[in-house]
Tab-separated table of C-alpha atoms in Angstrom:
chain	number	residue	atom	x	y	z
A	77	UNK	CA	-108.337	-89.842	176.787
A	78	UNK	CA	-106.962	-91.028	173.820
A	79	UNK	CA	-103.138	-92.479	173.898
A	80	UNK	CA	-100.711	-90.988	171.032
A	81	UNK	CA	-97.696	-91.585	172.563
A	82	UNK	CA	-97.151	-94.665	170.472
A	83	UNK	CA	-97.595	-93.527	167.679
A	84	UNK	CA	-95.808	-90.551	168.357
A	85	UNK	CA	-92.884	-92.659	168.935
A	86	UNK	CA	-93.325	-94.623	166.142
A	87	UNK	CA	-93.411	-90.758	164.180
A	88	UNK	CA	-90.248	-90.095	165.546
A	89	UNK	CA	-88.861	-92.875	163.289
A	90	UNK	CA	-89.842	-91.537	159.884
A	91	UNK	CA	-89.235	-88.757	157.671
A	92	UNK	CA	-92.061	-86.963	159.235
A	93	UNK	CA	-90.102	-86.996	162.315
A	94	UNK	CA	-90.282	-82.485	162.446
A	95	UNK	CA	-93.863	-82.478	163.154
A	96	UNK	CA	-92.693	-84.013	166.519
A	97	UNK	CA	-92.570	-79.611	167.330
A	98	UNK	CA	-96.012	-79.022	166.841
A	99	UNK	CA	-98.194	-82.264	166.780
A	100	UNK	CA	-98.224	-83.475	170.453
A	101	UNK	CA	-99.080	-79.681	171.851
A	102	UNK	CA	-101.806	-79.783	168.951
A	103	UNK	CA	-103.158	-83.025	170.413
A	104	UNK	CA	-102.748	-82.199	173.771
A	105	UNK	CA	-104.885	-78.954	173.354
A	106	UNK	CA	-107.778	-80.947	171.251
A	107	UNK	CA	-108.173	-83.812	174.195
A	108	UNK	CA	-108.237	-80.557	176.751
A	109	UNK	CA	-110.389	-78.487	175.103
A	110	UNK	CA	-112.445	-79.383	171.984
A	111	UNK	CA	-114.367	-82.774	172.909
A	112	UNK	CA	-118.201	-81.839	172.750
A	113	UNK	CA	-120.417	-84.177	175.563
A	114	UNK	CA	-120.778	-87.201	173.129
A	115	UNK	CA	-117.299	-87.837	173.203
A	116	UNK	CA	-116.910	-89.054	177.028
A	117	UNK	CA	-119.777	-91.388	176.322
A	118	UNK	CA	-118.154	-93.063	172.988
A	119	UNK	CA	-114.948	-93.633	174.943
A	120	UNK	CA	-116.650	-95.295	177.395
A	121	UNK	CA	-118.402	-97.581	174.614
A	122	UNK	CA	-114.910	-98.344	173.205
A	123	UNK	CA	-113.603	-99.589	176.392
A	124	UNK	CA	-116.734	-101.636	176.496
A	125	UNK	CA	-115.975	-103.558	173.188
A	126	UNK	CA	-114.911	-107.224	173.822
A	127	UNK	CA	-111.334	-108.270	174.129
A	128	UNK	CA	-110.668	-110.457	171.447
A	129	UNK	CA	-107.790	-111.694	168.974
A	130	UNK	CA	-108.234	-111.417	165.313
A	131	UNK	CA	-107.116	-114.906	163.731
A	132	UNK	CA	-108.122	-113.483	160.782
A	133	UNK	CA	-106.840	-109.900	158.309
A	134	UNK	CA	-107.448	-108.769	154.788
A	135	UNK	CA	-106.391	-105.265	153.994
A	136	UNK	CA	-105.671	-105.655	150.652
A	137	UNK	CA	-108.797	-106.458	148.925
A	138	UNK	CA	-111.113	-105.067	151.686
A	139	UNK	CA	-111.131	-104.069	155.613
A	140	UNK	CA	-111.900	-107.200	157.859
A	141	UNK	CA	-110.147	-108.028	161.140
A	142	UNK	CA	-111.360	-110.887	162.645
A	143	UNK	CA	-113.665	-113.770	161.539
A	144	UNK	CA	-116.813	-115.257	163.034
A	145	UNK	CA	-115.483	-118.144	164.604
A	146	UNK	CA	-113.385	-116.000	166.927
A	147	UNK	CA	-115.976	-114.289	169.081
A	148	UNK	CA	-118.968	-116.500	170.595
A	149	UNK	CA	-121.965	-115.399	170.061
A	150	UNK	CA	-123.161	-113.104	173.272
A	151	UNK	CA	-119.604	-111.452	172.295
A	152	UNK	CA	-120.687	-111.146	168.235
A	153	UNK	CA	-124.105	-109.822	169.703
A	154	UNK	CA	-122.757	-107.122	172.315
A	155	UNK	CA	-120.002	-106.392	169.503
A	156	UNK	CA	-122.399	-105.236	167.076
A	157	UNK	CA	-124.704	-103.829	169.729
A	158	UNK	CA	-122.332	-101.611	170.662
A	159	UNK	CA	-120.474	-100.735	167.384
A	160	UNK	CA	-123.985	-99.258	166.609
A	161	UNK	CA	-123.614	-96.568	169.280
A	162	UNK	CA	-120.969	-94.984	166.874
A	163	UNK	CA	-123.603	-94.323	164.250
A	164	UNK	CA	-124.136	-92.707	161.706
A	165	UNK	CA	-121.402	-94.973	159.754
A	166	UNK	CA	-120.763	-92.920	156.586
A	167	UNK	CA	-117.517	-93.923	154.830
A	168	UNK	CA	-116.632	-98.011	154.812
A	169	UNK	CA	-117.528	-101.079	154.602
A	170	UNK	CA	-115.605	-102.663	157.501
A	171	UNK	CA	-115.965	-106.474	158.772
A	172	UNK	CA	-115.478	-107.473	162.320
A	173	UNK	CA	-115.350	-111.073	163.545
A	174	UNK	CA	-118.390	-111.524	161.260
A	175	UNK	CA	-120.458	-108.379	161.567
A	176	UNK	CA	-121.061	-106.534	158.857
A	177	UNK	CA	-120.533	-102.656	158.833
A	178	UNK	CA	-122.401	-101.302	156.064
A	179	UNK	CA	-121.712	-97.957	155.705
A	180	UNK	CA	-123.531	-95.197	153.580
A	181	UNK	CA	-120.853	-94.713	151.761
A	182	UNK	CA	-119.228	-97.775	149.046
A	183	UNK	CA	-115.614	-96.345	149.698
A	184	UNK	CA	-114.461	-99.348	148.205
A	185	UNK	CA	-116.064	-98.580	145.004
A	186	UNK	CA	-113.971	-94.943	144.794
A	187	UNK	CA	-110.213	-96.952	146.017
A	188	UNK	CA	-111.114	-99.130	142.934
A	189	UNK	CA	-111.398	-96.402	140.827
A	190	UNK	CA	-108.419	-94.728	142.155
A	191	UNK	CA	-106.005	-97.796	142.557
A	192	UNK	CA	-104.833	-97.960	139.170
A	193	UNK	CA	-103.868	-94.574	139.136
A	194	UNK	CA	-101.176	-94.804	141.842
A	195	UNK	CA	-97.696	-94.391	142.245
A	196	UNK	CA	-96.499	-98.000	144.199
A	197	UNK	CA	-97.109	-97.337	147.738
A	198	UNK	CA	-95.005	-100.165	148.874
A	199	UNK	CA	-92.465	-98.534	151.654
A	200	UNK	CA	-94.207	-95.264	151.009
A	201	UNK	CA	-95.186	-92.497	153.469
A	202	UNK	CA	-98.807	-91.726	153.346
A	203	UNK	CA	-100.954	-88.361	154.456
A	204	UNK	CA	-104.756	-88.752	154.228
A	205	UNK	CA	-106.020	-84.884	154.621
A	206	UNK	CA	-110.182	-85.630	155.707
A	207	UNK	CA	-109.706	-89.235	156.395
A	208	UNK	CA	-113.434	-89.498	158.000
A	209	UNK	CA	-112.992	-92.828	159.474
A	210	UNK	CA	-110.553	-93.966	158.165
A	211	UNK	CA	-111.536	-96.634	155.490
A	212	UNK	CA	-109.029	-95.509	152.933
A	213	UNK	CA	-105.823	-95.790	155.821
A	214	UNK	CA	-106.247	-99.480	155.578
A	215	UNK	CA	-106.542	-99.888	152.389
A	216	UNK	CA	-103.548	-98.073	151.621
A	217	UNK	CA	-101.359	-100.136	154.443
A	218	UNK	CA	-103.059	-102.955	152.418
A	219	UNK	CA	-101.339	-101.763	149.321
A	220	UNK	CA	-97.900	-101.503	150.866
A	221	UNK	CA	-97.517	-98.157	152.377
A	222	UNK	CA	-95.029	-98.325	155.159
A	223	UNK	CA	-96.677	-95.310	157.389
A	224	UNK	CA	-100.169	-94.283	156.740
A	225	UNK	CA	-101.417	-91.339	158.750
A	226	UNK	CA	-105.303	-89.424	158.532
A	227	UNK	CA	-106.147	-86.224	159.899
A	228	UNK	CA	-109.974	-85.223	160.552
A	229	UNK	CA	-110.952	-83.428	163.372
A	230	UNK	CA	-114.286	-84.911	163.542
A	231	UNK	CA	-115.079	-86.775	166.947
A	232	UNK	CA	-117.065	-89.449	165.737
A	233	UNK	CA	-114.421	-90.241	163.377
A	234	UNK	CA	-112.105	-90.441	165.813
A	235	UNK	CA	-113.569	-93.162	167.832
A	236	UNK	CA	-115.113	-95.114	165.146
A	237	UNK	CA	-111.360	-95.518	163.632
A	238	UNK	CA	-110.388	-96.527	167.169
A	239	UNK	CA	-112.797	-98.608	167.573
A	240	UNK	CA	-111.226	-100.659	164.155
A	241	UNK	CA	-108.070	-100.424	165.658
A	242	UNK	CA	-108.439	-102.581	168.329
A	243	UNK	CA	-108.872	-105.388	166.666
A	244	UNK	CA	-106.011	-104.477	163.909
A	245	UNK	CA	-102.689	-106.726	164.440
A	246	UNK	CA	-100.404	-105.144	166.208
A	247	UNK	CA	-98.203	-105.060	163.314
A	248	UNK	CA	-100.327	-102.946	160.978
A	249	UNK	CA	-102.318	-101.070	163.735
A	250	UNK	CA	-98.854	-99.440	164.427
A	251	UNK	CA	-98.313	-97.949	161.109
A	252	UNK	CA	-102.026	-96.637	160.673
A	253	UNK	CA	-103.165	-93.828	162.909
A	254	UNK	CA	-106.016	-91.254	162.450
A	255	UNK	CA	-105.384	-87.668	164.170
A	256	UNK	CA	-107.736	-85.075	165.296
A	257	UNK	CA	-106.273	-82.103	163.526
A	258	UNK	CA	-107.554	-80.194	160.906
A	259	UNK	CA	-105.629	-79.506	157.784
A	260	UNK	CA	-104.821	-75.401	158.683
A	261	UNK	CA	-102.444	-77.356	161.856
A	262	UNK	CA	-100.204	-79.206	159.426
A	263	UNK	CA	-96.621	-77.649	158.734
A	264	UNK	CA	-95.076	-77.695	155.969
A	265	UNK	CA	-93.957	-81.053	155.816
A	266	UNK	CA	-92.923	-81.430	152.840
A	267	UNK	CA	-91.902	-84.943	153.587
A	268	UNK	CA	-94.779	-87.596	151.773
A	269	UNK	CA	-94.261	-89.221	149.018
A	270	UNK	CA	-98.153	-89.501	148.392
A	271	UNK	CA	-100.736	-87.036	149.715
A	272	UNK	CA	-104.467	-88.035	149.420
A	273	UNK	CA	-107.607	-85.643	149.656
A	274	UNK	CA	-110.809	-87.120	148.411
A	275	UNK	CA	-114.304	-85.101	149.449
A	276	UNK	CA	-112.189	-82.066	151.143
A	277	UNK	CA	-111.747	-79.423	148.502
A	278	UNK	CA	-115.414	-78.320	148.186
A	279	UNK	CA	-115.502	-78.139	151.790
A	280	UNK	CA	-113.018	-75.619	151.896
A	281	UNK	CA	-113.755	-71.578	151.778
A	282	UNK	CA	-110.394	-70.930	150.420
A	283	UNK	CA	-109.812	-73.864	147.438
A	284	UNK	CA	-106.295	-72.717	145.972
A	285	UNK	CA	-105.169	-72.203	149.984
A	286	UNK	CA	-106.034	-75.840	150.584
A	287	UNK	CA	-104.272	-76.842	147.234
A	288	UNK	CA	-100.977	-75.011	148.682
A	289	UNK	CA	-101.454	-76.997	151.984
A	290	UNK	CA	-102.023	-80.453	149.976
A	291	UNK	CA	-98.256	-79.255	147.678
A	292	UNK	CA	-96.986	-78.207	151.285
A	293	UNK	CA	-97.048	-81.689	152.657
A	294	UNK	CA	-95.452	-83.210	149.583
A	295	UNK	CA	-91.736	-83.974	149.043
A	296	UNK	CA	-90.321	-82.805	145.579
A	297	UNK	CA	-91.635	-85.674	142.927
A	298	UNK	CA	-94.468	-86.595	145.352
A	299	UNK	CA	-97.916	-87.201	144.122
A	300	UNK	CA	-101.118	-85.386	145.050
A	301	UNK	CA	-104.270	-87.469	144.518
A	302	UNK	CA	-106.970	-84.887	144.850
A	303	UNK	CA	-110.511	-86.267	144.592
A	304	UNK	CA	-113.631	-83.705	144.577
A	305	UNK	CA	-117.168	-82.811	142.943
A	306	UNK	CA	-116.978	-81.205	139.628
A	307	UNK	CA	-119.177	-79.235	137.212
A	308	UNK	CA	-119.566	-79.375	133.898
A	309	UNK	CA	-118.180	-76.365	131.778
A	310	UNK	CA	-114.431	-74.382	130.626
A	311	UNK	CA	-111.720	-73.348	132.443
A	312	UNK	CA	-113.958	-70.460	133.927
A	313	UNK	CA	-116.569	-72.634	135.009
A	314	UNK	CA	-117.374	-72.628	138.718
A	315	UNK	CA	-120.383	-72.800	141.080
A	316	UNK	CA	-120.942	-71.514	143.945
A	317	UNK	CA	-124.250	-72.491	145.722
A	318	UNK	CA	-126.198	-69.968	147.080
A	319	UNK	CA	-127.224	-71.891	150.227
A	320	UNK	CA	-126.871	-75.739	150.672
A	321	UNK	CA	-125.698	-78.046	147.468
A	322	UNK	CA	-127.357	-81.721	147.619
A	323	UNK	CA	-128.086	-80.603	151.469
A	324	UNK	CA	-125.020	-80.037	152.606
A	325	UNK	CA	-124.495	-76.204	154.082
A	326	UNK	CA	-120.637	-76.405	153.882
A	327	UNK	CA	-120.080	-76.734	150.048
A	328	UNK	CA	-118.208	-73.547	148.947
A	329	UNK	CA	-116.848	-74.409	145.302
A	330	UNK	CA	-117.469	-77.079	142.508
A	331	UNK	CA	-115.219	-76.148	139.695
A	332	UNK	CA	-115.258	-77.394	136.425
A	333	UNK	CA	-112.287	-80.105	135.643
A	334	UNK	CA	-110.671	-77.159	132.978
A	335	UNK	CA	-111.072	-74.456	135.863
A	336	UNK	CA	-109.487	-77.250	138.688
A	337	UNK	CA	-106.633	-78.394	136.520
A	338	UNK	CA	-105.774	-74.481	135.918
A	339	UNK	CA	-106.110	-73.609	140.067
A	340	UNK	CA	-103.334	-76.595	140.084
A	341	UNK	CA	-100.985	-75.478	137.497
A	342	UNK	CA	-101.118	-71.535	139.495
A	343	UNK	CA	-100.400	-73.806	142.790
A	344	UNK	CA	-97.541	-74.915	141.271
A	345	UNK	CA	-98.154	-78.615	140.713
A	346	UNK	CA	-97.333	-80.233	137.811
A	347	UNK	CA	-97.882	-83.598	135.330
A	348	UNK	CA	-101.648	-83.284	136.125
A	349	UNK	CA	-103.686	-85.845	135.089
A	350	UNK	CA	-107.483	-86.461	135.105
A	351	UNK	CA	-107.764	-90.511	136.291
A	352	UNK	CA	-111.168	-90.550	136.720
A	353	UNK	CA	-115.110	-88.911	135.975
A	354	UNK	CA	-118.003	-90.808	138.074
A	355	UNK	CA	-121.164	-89.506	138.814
A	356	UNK	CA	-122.408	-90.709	142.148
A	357	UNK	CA	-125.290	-92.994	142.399
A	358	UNK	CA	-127.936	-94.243	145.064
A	359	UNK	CA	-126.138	-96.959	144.741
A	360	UNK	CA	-123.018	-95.378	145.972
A	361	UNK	CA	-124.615	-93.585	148.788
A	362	UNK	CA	-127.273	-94.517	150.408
A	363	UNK	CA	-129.437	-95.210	153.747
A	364	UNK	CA	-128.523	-98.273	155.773
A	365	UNK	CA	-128.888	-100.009	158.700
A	366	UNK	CA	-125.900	-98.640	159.826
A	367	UNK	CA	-126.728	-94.921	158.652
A	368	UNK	CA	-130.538	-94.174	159.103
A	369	UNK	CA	-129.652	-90.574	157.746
A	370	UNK	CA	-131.319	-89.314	154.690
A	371	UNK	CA	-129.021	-90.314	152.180
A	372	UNK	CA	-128.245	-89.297	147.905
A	373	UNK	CA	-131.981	-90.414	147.123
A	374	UNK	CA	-133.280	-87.170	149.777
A	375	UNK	CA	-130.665	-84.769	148.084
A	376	UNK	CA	-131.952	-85.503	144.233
A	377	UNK	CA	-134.718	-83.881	142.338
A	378	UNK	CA	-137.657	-86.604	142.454
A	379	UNK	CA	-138.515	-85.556	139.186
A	380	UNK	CA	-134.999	-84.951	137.654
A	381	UNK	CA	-132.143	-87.204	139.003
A	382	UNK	CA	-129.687	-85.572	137.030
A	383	UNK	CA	-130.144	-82.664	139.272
A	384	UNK	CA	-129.917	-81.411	143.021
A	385	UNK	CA	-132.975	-80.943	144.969
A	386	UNK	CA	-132.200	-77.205	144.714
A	387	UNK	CA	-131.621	-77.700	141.090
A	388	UNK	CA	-127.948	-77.884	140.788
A	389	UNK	CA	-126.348	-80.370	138.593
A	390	UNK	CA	-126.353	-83.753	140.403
A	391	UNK	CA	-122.921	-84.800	142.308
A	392	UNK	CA	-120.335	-85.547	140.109
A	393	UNK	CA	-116.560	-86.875	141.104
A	394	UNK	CA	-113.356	-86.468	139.025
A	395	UNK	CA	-110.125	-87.907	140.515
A	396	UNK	CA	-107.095	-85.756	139.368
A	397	UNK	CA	-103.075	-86.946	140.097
A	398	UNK	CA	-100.570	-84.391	139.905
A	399	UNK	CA	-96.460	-83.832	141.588
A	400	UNK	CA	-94.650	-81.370	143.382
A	401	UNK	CA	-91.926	-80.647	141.662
């Protein structure tokens, strides 16, 4: 079983302090009743990983904890060895006393992109709705955020976060945590002063529910920093896929940016602002060592990259900023 009490207790010091009613019986009923069988086997892999001290942190321009020379080398061996139980690796890159976690997924690329586009997050309180692992957390304690908090209900997640945290200084590793809830558990906080959700919208059967959720969490002046594939076309532009988009069964709705910015004005948010337009490349996402998957290439037209194997227009990403009022 995983511990929260810490961080619980570290919760009860911040603004977010009122979750404190809900959020331990929500963890207490996911660690009693939703692990799958994989999940007692990854726990026992992270209490497996060595015990060593990081001499060594950089959060700010990427995620590494830990340098070579701290670890010997049957220790740097069995690390990696057993960090690759936790496969696939999707969002990163993370380093770890030398070993290099290359992930499917340049997530560093996208908090580029996104960076400049930020209110300071120096003292700020964070939410991360669909963290995955967890990449962006650091990055965002990196940039000054005072408590930075992820919720993703996915298992793998879970431990592969955990598994980072170990070897975080006690310091930081206090002020970072991933939970195992899903976003229809949250409150209304209203408490954050920033609110991330990149690669959850689409995901999502009810969009302009999960864009009241996101303005739920917010405190008044708060910023929203939604990130999610678009279409091309006018306000009334959306697609729905008949059956899987780029592979994936779970994608309900890919607006156009016209259509998204007007399902945000009707939720109430306002100074929107369109930061960013990237179409994702195979050089983005792709097949590695790490994640053995099929990867962007698979989900393309051979013949057409600009479109989806099932014909849809190929993956493209606009980052939008907006406020609660």
């Amino acid at each position: 079983m995983i511990d929260y009490h810490p961080f619980l207790a570290r919760l009860a010091l911040s603004p977010a302090r009122h979750w404190l009613r809900s959020l331990p019986a929500d963890l207490h009923q996911w660690q009693q009743s939703n692990l799958h069988g994989d999940f007692a086997d990854w726990m026992k892999v992270l209490k497996l990983l060595p015990d060593v001290k990081s001499t060594a942190c950089d959060i700010e321009n990427k995620v590494q904890f830990g340098q070579a020379s701290d670890i010997d080398s049957g220790q740097k061996a069995r690390l990696e060895a057993l960090l690759k139980k936790f496969k696939p690796w999707r969002k990163g890159p993370f380093e770890l006393f030398g070993t290099h976690i290359d992930t499917e997924w340049r997530s560093d690329w996208k908090w580029q992109r996104v960076l400049p586009h930020l209110d300071d997050l120096s003292g700020r309180q964070v939410l991360d709705i669909g963290c995955g692992s967890g990449y962006h957390l650091w990055r965002m304690k990196g940039a000054g955020a005072d408590l930075v908090v992820g919720i993703d209900p996915s298992q793998l997640f879970v431990v592969q976060f955990k598994a980072l945290q170990k070897y975080a200084p006690p310091d930081i590793a206090k002020d970072v945590e991933l939970l195992p809830i899903g976003v229809d558990q949250l409150p209304e906080l209203g408490c954050f002063d920033t609110v991330f959700s990149m690669g959850v919208l689409y995901h999502r059967r009810s969009p302009i529910d999960f864009l009241h959720q996101c303005r739920a969490q917010l405190r008044s002046g708060g910023q929203l920093v939604l990130e999610t594939l678009v279409v091309d076309g006018d306000e009334q532009q959306v697609l729905m896929p008949e059956g899987r988009y780029a592979q994936m069964r779970n994608v309900w709705y890919l607006p156009s940016i016209p259509a998204l910015s007007l399902w945000m004005r009707r939720c109430g948010f306002i100074d929107i602002k369109i930061v960013d337009i990237n179409a994702t490349t195979t050089a983005e996402q792709r097949t590695t060592e790490w994640m053995e998957n099929k990867s962007l290439e698979d989900f393309l037209d051979p013949n057409d990259n600009n479109k989806t194997i099932e014909g849809y227009q190929a993956p493209k990403r606009a980052v939008l900023t907006a406020r609660r009022p």
